[in-house]
Coordinates of C-alpha atoms and ligand atoms in Angstrom, one line a residue:
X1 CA 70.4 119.2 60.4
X2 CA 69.5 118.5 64.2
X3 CA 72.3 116.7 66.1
X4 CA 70.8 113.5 67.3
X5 CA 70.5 113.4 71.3
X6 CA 73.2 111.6 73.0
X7 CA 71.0 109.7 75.8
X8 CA 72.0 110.1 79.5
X9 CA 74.1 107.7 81.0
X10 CA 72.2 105.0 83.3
X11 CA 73.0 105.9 87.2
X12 CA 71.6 104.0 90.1
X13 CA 73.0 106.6 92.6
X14 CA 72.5 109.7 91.4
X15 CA 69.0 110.9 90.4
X16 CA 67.4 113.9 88.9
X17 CA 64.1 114.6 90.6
X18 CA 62.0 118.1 90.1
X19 CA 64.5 119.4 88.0
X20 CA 67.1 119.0 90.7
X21 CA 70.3 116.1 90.7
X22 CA 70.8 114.2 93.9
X23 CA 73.7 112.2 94.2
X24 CA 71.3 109.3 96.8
X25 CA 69.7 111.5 99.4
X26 CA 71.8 114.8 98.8
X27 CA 70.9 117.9 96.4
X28 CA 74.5 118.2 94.3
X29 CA 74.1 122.0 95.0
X30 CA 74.2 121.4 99.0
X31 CA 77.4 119.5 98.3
X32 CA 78.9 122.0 96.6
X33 CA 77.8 124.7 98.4
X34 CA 79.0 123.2 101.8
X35 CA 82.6 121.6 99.5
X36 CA 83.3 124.2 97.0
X37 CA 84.1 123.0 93.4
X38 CA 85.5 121.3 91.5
X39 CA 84.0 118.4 93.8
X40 CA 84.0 115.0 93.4
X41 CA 81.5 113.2 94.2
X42 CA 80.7 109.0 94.8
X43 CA 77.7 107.2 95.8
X44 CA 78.5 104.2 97.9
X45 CA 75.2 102.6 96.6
X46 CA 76.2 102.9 93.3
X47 CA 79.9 101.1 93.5
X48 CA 78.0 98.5 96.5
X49 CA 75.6 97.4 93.9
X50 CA 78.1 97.3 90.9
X51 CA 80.2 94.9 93.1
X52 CA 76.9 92.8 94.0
X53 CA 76.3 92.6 90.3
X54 CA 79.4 90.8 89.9
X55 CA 79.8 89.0 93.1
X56 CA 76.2 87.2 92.1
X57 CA 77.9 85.3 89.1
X58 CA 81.1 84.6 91.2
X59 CA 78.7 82.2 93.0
X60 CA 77.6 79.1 91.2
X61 CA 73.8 77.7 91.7
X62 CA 75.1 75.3 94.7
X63 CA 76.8 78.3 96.5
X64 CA 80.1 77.4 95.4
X65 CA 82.4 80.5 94.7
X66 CA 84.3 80.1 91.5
X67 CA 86.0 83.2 90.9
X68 CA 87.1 86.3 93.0
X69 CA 86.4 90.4 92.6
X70 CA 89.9 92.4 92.7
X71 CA 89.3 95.9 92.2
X72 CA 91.4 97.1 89.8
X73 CA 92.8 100.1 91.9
X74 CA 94.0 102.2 89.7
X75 CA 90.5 103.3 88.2
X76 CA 90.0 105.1 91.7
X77 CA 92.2 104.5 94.7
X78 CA 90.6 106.7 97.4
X79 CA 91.5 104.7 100.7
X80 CA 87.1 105.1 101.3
X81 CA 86.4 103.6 98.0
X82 CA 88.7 100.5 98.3
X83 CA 87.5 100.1 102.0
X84 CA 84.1 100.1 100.9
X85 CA 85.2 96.9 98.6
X86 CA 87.3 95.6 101.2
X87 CA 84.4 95.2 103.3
X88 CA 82.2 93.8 100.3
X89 CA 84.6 90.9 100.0
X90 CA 86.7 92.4 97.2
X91 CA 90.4 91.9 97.0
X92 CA 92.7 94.5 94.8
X93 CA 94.7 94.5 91.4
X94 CA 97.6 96.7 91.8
X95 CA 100.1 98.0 89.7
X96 CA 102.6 100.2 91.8
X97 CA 104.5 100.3 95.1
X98 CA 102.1 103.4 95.7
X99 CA 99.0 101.2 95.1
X100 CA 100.3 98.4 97.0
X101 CA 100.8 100.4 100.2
X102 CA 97.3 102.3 99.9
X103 CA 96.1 98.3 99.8
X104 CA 98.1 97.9 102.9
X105 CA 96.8 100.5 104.6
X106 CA 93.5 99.7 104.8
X107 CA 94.2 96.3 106.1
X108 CA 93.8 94.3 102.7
X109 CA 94.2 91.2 103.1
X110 CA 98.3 90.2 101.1
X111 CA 96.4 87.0 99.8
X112 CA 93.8 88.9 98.0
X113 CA 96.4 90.8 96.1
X114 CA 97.8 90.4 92.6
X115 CA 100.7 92.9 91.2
X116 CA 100.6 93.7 87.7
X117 CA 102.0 96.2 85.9
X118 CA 105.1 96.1 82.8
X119 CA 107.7 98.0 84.4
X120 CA 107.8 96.8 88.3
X121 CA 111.0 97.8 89.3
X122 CA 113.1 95.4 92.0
X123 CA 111.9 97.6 95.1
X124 CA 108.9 97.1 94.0
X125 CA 109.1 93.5 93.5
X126 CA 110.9 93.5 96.8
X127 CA 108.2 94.9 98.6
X128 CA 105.3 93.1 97.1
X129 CA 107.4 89.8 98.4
X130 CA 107.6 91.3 101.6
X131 CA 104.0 91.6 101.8
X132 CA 103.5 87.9 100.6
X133 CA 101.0 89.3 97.7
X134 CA 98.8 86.3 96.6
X135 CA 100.9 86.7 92.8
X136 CA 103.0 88.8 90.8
X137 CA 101.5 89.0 87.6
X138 CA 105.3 89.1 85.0
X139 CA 105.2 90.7 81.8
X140 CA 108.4 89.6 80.0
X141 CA 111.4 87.4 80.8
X142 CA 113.9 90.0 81.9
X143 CA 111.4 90.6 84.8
X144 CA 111.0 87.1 85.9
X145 CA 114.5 87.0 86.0
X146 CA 114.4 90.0 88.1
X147 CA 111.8 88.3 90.6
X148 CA 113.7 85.6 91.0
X149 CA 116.9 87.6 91.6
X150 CA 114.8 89.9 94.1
X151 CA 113.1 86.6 95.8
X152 CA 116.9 84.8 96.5
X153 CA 117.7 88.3 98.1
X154 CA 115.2 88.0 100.3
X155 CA 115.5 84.4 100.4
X156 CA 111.6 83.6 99.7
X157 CA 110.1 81.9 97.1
X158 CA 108.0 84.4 94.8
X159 CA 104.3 83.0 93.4
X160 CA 104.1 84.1 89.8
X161 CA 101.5 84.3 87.2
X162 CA 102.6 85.1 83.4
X163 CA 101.1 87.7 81.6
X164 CA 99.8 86.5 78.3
X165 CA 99.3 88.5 75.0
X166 CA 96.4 86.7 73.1
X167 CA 96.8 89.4 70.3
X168 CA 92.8 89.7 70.4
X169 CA 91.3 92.7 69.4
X170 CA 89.3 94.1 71.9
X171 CA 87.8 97.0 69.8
X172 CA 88.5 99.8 71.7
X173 CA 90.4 103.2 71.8
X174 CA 94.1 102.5 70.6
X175 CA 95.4 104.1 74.2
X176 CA 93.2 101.2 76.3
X177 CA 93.7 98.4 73.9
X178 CA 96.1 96.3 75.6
X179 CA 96.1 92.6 74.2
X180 CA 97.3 92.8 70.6
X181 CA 100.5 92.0 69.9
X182 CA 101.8 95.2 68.6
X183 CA 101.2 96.5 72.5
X184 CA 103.7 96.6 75.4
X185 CA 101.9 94.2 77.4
X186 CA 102.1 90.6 78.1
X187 CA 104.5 87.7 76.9
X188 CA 104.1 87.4 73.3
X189 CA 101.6 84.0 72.4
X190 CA 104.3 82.2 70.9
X191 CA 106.5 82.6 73.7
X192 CA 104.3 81.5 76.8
X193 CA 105.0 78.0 76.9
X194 CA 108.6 78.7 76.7
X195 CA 108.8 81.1 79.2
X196 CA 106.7 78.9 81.8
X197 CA 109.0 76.1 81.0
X198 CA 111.5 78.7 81.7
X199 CA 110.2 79.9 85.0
X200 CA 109.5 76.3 86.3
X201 CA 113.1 76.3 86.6
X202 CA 113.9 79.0 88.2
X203 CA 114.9 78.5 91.8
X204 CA 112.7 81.0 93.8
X205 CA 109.5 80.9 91.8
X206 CA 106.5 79.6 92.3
X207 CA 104.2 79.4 88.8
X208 CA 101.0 79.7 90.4
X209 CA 98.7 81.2 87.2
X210 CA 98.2 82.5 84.2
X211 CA 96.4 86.2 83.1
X212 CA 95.1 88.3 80.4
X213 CA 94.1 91.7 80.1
X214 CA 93.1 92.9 76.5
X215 CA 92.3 96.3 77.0
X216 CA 89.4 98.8 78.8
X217 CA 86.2 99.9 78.0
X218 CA 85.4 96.9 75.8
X219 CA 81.4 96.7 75.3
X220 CA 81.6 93.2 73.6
X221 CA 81.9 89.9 75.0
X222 CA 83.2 88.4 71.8
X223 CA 86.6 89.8 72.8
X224 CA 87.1 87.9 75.6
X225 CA 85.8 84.8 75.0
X226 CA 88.5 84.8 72.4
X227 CA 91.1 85.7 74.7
X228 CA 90.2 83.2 77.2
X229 CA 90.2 80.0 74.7
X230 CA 93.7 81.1 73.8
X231 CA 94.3 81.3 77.6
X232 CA 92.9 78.0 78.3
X233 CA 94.9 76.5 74.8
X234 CA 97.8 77.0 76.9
X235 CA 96.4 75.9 80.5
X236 CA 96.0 72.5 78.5
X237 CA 99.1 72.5 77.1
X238 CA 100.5 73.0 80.3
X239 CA 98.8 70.7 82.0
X240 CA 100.3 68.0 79.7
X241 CA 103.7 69.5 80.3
X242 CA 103.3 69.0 84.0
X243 CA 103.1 72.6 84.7
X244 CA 100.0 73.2 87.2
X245 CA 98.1 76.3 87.0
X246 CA 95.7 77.3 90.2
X247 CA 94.3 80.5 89.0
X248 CA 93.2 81.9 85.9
X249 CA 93.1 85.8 86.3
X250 CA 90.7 87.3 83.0
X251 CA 91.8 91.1 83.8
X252 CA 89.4 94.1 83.5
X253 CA 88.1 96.3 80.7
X254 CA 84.3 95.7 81.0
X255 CA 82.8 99.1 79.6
X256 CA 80.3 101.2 81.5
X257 CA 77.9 103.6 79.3
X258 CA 78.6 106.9 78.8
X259 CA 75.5 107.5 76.9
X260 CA 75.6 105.6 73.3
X261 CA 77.4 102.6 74.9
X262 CA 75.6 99.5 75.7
X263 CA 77.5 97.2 77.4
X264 CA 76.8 93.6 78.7
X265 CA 74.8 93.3 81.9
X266 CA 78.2 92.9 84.1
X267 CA 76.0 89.3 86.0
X268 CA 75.3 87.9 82.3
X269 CA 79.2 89.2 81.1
X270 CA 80.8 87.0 84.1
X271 CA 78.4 84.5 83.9
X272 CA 79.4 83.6 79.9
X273 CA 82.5 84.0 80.8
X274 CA 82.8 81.7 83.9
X275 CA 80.3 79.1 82.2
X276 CA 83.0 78.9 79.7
X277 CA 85.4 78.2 82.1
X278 CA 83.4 75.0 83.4
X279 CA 82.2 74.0 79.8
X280 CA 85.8 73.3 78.9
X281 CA 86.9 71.3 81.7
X282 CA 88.6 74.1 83.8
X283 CA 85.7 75.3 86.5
X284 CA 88.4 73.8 89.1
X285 CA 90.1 76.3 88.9
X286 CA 90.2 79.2 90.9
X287 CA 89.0 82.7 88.5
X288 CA 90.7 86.0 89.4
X289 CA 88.6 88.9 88.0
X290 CA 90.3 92.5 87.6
X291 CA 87.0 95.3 87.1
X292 CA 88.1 99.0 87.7
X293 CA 85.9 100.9 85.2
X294 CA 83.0 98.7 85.6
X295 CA 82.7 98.9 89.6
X296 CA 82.5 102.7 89.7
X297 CA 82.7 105.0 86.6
X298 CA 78.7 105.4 87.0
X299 CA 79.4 105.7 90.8
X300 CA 81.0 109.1 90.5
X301 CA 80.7 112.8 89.8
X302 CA 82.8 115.9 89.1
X303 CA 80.6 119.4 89.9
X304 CA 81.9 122.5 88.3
X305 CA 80.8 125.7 88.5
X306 CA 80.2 128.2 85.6
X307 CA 82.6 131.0 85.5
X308 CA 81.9 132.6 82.3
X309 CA 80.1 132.2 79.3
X310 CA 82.2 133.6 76.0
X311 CA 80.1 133.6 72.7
X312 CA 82.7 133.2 70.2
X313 CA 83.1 133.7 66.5
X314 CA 83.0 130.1 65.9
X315 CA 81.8 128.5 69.0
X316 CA 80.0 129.6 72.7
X317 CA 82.3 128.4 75.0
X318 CA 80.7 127.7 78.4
X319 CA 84.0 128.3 81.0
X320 CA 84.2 126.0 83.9
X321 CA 86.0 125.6 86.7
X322 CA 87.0 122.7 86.5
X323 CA 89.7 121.2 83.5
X324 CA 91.7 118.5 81.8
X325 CA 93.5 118.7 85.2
X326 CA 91.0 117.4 87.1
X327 CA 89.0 115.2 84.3
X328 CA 91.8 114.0 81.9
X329 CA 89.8 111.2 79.6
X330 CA 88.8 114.1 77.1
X331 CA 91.5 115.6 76.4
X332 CA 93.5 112.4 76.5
X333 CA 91.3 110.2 74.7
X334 CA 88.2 112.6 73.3
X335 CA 86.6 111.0 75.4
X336 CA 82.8 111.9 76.0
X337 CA 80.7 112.2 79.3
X338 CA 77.5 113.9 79.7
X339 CA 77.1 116.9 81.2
X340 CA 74.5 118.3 82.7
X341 CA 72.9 121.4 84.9
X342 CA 72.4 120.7 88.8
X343 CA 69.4 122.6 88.2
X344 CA 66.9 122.7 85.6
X345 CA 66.4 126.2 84.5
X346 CA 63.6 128.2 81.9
X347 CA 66.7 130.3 80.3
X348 CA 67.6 130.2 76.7
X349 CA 69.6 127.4 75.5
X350 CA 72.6 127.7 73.3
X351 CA 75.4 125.3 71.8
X352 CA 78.4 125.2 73.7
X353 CA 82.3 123.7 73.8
X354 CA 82.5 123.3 77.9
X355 CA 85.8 124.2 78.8
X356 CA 88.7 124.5 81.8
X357 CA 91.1 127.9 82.5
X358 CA 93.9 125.5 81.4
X359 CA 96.3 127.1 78.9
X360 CA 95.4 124.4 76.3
X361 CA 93.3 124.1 73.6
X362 CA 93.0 120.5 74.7
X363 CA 91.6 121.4 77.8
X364 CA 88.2 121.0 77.5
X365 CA 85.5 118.8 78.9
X366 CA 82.4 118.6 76.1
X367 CA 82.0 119.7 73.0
X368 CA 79.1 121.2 71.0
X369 CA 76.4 120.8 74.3
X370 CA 73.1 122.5 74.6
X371 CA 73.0 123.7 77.6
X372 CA 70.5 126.3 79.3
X373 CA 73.0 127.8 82.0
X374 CA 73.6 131.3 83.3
X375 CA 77.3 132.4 85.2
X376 CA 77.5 130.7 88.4
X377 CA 75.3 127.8 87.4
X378 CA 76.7 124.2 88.7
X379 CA 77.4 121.7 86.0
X380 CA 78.1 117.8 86.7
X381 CA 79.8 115.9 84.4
X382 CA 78.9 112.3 84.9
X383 CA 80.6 108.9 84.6
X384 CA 83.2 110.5 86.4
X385 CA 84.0 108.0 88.9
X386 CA 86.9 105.8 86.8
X387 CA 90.1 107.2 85.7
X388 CA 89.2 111.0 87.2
X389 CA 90.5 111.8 90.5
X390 CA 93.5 109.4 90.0
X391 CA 94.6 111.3 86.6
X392 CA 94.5 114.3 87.7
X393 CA 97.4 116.8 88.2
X394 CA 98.6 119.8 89.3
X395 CA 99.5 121.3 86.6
X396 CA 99.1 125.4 86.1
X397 CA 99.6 125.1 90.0
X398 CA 96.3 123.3 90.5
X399 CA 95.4 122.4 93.6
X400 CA 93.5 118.9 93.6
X401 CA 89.5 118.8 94.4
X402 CA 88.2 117.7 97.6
X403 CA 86.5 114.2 97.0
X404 CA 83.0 113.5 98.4
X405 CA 81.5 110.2 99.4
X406 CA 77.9 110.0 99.9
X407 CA 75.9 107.0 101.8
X408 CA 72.3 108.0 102.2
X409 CA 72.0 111.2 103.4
X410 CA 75.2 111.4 104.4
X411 CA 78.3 113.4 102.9
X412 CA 81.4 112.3 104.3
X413 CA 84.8 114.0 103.0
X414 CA 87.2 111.6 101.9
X415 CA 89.4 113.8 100.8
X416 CA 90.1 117.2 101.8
X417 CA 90.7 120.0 98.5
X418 CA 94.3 120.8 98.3
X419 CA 96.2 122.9 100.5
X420 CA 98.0 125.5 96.9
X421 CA 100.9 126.3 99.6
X422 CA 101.0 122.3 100.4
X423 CA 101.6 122.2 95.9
X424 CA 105.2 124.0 96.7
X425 CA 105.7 123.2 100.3
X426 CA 108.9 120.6 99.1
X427 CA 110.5 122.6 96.7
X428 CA 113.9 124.7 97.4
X429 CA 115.2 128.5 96.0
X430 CA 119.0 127.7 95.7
X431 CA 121.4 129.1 97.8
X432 CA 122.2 132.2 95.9
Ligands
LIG1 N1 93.8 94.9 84.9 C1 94.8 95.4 84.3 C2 96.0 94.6 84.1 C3 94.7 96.7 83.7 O1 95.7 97.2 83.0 C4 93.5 97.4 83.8 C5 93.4 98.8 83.3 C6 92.5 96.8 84.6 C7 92.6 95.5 85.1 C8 91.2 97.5 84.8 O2 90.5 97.8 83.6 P1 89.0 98.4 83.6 O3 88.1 97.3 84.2 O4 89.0 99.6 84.5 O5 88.7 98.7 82.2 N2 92.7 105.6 81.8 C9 91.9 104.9 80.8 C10 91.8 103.4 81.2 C11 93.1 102.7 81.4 C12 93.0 101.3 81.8 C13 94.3 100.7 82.2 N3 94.3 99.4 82.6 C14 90.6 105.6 80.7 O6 90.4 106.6 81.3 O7 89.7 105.2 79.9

């Protein structure tokens, strides 16, 4: 029985034209003949008109904005990428002390950044404070405790949203799914009202909203609406309690197709979502919206080269150069991305598991792919953009790829390939 086709992924910046892929203006081969590989590669068009796409609904018909884009950093934190969306308008979701200085050193504005994140520890909380972040997103009671200890230190107030945990099912890989209540995250649903009433009297804070995240790569809008009537349930009740709210912040986790997906438009998604809003008496407030995934997973690449093609008892397995250390979401979640030749070619095809020189059977990339490529072919794996640089590691003493940003017909290096001596450059032999 014939596999049925997995179609390709939709791409706005990458192309394939004569049997050759062009990432905008720019053959892929030219990049990675000029970079080397394993190369990533971004298309500014792609992630500009992703943001677009959202900022269109953020607008209502008179012009009025009702709710803000903050990237949600952690997908892909290259200082070009966020720049590119600082210059759009965008403002940032960060979750580290790491992520908040890469915000900072781009000149983001501190207003148009919210910290989340289940674990902040008090120098981070210190520094976020320092930085007069537009809200720290809390995630349980001993941590707002710990805000306000950190905030009397410094003697500042600290403005506070708390994270809620709908327990919605958001349908989507156990590892992403975030809002139910058997997760980590949030402040359980029976607890919120408690713990606002809670923070209202602590002496350094500042309740300014309230947020939700329910998971990532959710292709339904049901989800949310769900989350955000729960959410808005408690704005009421809060409202009645005295407690003012300013911003409602609705998270990330719209889903990009990888093939088979078919995800909301992202203008109708925010749309529904933000007509909601209004319909039930709430458009007054201000709406903070988290994307990562959404704003560039389509708006990236990973090139590989062949190395060697190993026909196997079982399987062909089609040897890249590139691995789980570069492109973790397989291994880590089986999760699938297309993959295909930088240049069409008339040799025969075969089935093959694409695969990295990682000592791990996990390490591969696709599985069971027809592929018509010959040793020293180039292969790009698509939808690379989200979660694929900033998960990748050393490991095997692998020095990171060089990460490509192309506007036009222009390549510009964002970030140069890894240095292997620079991999060992801080570590010490012991004295004897
Ligand atoms: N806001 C919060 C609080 C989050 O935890 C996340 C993602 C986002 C926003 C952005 O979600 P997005 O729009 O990108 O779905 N490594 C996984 C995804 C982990 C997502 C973690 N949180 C993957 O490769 O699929």
């Amino acid at each position: 029985m014939t596999k049925k086709a997995i179609p390709l992924p939709k791409l706005s910046g990458f192309t394939e034209r004569n049997g050759h892929w062009y990432a905008e203006e720019i053959p892929l081969a030219d990049l990675a003949k000029e970079f080397g590989t394993p190369l990533y590669v971004y298309s500014r068009k792609a992630l500009t008109e992703a943001y677009e796409a959202y900022d269109r609904a953020c607008v209502d018909v008179h012009g009025k904005r009702r709710a803000r884009v903050h990237f949600a950093m952690k997908a892909n934190s290259n200082l070009a990428v966020l720049d590119c969306f600082k210059k759009l308008g965008a403002g940032f979701d960060l979750v580290s002390g790491g992520e908040l200085a890469r915000a900072l050193e781009i000149g983001a504005d501190p207003k148009s950044l919210v910290f989340a994140g289940v674990g902040k520890s008090a120098d981070e909380i210190a520094q976020a404070l320092k930085a007069h972040v537009k809200c720290i997103n809390v995630e349980s009671i001993a941590e707002l405790h710990k805000i306000n200890r950190v905030a009397k230190e410094l003697q500042c107030r600290a403005p506070i949203s708390l994270r809620i945990n709908p327990d919605v099912d958001a349908q989507t890989h156990p590892y992403i799914s975030t809002g139910l209540k058997g997760n980590k995250f949030g402040i359980a649903y029976h607890e919120v009202l408690k713990t606002y009433r809670e923070a209202a009297l602590l002496s350094q804070i500042d309740v300014v909203g309230i947020d939700c995240h329910i998971g990532s790569q959710i292709t339904t809008t049901a989800p949310y609406l769900d989350a955000l009537d729960k959410v808005l349930d408690l704005v009421s009740q809060l409202q009645r309690e005295g407690i003012e709210i300013h911003h409602l912040d609705l998270g990330g986790g719209l889903g990009i197709s990888y093939g088979e997906e078919n995800p909301p438009d992202i203008t109708d998604f925010t749309n529904t979502l933000l007509n909601r809003v209004a319909e039930r008496g709430f458009g007054h407030l201000d709406v903070v919206l988290e994307p990562g995934r959404s704003l560039v997973g389509n708006a990236g690449v990973l090139l590989t080269k062949v190395e060697y093609l190993k026909p196997g008892a079982e399987k062909n397995f089609c040897i890249v150069d590139a691995a789980m250390t570069e492109l973790m979401r397989p291994a880590l979640y089986e999760a699938y991305h297309s993959i295909v030749p930088v240049q069409r070619k008339a040799v025969k095809s075969s089935t093959y598991d694409i695969v990295g020189p990682v000592c791990e059977s996990g390490d591969w990339l696709g599985k069971d792919r027809e592929l018509a490529v010959e040793e020293e072919d180039l292969l790009a794996i698509l939808s690379a953009g989200a979660y694929g640089f900033v998960m990748a590691s050393n490991y095997n003493t692998r020095p990171k790829p060089a990460e490509i940003m192309v506007d036009g017909n222009h390549a510009y290096v964002i970030r140069a390939r890894e240095n292997i001596n620079d991999l060992f450059a801080t570590e010490q032999l012991l004295p004897k």
